XYZ file of C-alpha atoms in Angstrom:
306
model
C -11.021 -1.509 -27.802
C -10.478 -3.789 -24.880
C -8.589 -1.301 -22.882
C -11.846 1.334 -22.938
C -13.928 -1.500 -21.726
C -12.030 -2.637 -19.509
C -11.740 1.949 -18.353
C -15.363 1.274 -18.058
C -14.873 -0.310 -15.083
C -11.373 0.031 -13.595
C -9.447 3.793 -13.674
C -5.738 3.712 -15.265
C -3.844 3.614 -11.807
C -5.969 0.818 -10.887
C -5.134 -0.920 -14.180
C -1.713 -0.227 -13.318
C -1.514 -1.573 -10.108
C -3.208 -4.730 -11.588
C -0.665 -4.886 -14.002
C 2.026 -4.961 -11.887
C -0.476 -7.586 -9.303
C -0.124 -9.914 -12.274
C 3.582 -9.751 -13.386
C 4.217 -10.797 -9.488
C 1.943 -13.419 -9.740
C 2.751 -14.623 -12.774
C 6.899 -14.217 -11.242
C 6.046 -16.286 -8.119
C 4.227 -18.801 -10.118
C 7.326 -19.604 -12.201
C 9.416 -20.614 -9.477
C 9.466 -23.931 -8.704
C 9.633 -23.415 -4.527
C 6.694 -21.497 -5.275
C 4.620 -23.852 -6.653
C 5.459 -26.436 -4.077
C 3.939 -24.605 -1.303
C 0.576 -23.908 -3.209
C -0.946 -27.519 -2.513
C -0.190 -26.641 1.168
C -1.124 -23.155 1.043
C -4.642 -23.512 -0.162
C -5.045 -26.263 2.392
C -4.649 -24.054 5.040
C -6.217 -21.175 3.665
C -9.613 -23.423 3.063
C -9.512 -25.249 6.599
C -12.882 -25.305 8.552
C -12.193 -22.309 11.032
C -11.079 -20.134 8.330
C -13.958 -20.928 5.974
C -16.144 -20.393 9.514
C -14.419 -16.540 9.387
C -14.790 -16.126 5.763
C -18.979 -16.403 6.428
C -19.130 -15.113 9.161
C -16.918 -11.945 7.389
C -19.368 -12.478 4.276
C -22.378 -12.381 5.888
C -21.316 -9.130 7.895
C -20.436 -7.562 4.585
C -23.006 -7.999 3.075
C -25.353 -6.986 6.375
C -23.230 -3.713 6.462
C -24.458 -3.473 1.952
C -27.813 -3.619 2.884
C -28.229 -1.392 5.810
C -26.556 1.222 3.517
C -29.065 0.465 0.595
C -32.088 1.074 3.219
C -30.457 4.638 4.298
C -30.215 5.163 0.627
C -26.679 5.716 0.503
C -25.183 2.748 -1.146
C -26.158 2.666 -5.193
C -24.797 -0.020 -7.364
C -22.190 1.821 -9.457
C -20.440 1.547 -6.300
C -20.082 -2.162 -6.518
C -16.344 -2.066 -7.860
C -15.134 0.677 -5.160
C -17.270 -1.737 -2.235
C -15.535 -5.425 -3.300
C -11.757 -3.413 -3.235
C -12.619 -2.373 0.128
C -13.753 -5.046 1.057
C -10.215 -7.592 0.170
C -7.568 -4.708 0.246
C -9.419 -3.418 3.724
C -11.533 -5.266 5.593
C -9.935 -8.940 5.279
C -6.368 -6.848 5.833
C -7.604 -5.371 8.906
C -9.751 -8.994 10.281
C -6.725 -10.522 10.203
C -3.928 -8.129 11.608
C -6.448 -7.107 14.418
C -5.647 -11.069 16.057
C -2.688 -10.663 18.035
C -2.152 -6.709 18.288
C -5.738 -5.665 19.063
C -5.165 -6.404 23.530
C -7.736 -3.267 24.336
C -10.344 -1.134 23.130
C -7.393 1.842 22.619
C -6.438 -0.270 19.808
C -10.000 -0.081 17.834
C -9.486 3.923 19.025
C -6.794 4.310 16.592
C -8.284 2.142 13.750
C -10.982 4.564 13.266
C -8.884 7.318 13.817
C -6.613 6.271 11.077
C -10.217 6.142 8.633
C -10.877 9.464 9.087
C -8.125 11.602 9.252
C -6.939 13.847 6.933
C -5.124 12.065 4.508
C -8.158 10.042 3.982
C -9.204 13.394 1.800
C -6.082 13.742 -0.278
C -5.966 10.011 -0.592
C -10.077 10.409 -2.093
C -8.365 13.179 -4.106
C -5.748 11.904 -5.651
C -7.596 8.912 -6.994
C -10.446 10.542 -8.458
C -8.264 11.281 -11.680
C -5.207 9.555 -13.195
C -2.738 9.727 -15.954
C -2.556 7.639 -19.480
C -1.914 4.107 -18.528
C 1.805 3.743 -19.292
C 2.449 6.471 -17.046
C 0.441 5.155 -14.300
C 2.436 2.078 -14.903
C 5.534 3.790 -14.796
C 4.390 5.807 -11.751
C 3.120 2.597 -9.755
C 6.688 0.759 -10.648
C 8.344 3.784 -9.109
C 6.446 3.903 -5.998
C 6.528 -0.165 -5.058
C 10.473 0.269 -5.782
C 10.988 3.152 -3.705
C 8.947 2.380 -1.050
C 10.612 -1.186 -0.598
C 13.975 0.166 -0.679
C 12.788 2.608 2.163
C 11.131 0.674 4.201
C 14.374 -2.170 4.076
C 16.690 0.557 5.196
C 14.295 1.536 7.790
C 13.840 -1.263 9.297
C 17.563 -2.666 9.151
C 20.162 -0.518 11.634
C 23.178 -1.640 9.639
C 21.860 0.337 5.993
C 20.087 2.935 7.943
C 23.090 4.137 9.231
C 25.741 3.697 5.948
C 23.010 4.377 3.372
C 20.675 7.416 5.068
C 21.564 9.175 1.195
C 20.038 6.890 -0.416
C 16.678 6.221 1.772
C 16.782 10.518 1.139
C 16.825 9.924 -2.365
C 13.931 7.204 -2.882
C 11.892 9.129 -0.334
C 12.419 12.192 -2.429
C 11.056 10.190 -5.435
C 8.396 9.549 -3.683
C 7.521 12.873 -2.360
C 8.090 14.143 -6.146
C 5.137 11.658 -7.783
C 2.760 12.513 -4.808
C 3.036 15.832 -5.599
C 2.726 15.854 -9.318
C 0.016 13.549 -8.057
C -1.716 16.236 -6.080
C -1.292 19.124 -8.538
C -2.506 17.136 -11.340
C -5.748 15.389 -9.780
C -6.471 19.438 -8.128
C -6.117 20.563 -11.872
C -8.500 18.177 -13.089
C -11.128 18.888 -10.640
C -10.872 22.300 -11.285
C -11.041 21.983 -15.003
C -13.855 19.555 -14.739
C -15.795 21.222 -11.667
C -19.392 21.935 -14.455
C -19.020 17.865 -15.148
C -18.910 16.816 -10.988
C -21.788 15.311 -9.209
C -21.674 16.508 -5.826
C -23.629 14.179 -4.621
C -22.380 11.372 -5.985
C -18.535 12.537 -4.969
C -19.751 12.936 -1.785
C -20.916 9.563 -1.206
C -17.791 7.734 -3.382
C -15.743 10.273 -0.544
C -17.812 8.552 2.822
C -18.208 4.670 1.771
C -14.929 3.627 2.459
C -15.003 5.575 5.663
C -18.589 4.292 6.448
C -17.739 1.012 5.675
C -14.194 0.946 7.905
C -16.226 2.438 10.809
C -19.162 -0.075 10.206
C -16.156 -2.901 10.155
C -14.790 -2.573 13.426
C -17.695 -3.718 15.458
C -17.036 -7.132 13.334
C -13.340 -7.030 14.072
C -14.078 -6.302 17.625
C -16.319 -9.204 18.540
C -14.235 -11.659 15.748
C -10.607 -10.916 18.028
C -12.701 -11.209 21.230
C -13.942 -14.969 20.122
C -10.484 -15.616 18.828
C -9.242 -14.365 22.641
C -11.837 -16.303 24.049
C -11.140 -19.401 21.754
C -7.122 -19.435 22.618
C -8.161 -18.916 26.445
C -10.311 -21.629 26.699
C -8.021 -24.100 24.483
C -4.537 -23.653 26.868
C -7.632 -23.725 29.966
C -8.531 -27.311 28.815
C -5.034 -28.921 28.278
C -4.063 -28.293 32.000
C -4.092 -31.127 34.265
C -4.260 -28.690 37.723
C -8.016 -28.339 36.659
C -10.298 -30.344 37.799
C -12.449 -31.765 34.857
C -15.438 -31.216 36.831
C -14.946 -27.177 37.404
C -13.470 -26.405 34.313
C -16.639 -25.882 32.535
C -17.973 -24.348 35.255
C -14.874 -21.922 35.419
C -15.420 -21.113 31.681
C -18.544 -20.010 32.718
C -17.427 -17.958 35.304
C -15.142 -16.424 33.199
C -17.327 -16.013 30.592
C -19.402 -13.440 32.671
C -16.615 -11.996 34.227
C -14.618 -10.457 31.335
C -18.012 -10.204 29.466
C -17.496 -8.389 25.980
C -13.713 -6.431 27.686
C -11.206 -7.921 25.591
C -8.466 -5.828 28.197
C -10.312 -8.763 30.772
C -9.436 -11.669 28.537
C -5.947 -10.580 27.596
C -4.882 -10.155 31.031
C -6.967 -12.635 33.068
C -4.352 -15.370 32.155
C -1.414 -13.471 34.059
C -3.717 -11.847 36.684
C -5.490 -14.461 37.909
C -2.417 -16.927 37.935
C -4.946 -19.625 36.246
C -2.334 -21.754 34.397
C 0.171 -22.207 37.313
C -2.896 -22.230 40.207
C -4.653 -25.675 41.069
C -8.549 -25.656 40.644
C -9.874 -28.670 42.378
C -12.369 -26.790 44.919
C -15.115 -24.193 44.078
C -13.309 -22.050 46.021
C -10.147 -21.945 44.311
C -12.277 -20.675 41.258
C -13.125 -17.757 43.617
C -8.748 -17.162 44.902
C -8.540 -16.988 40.515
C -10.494 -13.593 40.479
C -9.311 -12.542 43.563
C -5.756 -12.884 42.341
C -6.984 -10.801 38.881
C -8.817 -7.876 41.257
C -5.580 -7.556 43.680
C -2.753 -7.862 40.387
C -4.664 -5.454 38.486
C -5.364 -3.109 41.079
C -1.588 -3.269 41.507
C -1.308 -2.466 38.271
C -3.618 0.735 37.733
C -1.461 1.936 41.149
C 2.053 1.610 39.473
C 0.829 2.901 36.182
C -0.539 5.964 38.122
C 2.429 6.615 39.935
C 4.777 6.486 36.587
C 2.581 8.958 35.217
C 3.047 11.627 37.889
């Protein structure tokens, strides 16, 4: 009885990842090492600048809900699909952005990644699922495999002495997509009268509309973090003079604008951190320095390429 409720809501393979979510959790939460680090854990995951991200992430989400209500896209059956977008996506994809995104090439290949192909078998595949203990069995099979693959992968000593066994697990793993595949193409075609194309059509384009919608947030949220980390190392140095140093945060400010390339690179370019600022005019050798080093730069990177 509980488990067709609970079907109401959640599809077998998502039961059976949640399954298997739990049985970690419950794992990790038996170990005493664990348990230690939980006090300090929550701590920092509920300091001030992260609960300022989590609001500011919250209140974009939730902007992004209602703009799609207005077009009339958005309904609320969609709720469940939205909030596992929402955690498993967009937080993922916040907080990996600080760090790697240094251009706007990276924010190029984010969307690309949302709407390419395997975004369709991906819809596909999880549109219909097998009998829970299957999709149990199946999920098991895939988190094993794919952690024994990606371990050999990324250590040189096993990838060379055990390449027969990453052949093996990545075998497995090519075997369950495809059953995967034939099964969820079987059920579509056997239940083709029952499909709403409409609705399927939507359930297909809210996770992409919602990625693409996503990245203007992550865009601006790793500029303010580049921005934030700038101006932190600009006020701990002692060649600036107190007086100028607001006024070169200013400067800067409207300089690199909304480029996050700019911000990434000013620090090197301009010399800022190993250059003494106590005339106006020193503020003006800074972006001097950045226009002659990058200049330099474009000119090497051209001649490479030809």
């Amino acid at each position: 009885m509980w488990l067709s409720q609970l079907n109401q809501v959640f599809s077998n393979r998502e039961l059976a990842i949640g399954f298997w979510i739990l049985i970690f959790i419950l794992y990790a939460l038996s170990l005493h090492n664990v348990r230690a680090q939980i006090p300090g854990m929550l701590k920092i995951m509920f300091s001030r600048k992260l609960v300022y991200w989590y609001i500011t992430m919250c209140i974009y989400y939730l902007l992004m809900i209602y703009i799609l209500i207005k077009i009339g896209f958005w309904e609320y059956r969609q709720l469940k699909d939205t909030l596992v977008w929402f955690f498993v996506t967009g937080v993922i994809s916040a907080s990996s952005a600080i760090g790697k995104a240094k251009d706007i090439s990276y924010f190029y290949n984010m969307i690309k990644e949302n709407v390419k192909i395997v975004a369709i078998v991906e819809f596909i595949t999880n549109l219909y699922s097998f009998r829970v203990i299957w999709e149990i069995v199946i999920v098991f099979l895939i988190i094993v495999s794919s952690i024994f693959v990606g371990f050999i992968e990324h250590s040189a000593d096993y990838q060379n002495r055990n390449a027969i066994i990453k052949n093996f697990f990545n075998a497995i793993l090519f075997i369950i997509g495809f059953i995967v595949i034939i099964h969820s193409i079987r059920s579509i075609i056997l239940g083709l009268d029952q499909i709403n194309v409409s609705e399927l059509i939507k359930d297909f384009l809210l996770p992409l509309l919602l990625s693409l919608m996503f990245v203007i947030y992550i865009y601006f949220f790793v500029l303010y973090a580049a921005y934030e980390i700038f101006f932190i190392r600009l006020s701990f140095k002692k060649t600036i003079d107190d007086n100028l140093r607001g006024k070169l945060k200013l400067r800067i400010l409207f300089f690199c604008n909304i480029n996050i390339k700019k911000v990434s690179n000013f620090v090197q370019n301009s010399q800022v951190l190993t250059s003494y600022v106590t005339r106006k005019s020193d503020i003006k050798k800074l972006f001097d320095n950045y226009r002659r080093n990058t200049s330099r730069e474009i000119s090497r990177e051209g001649s490479n390429i030809s």
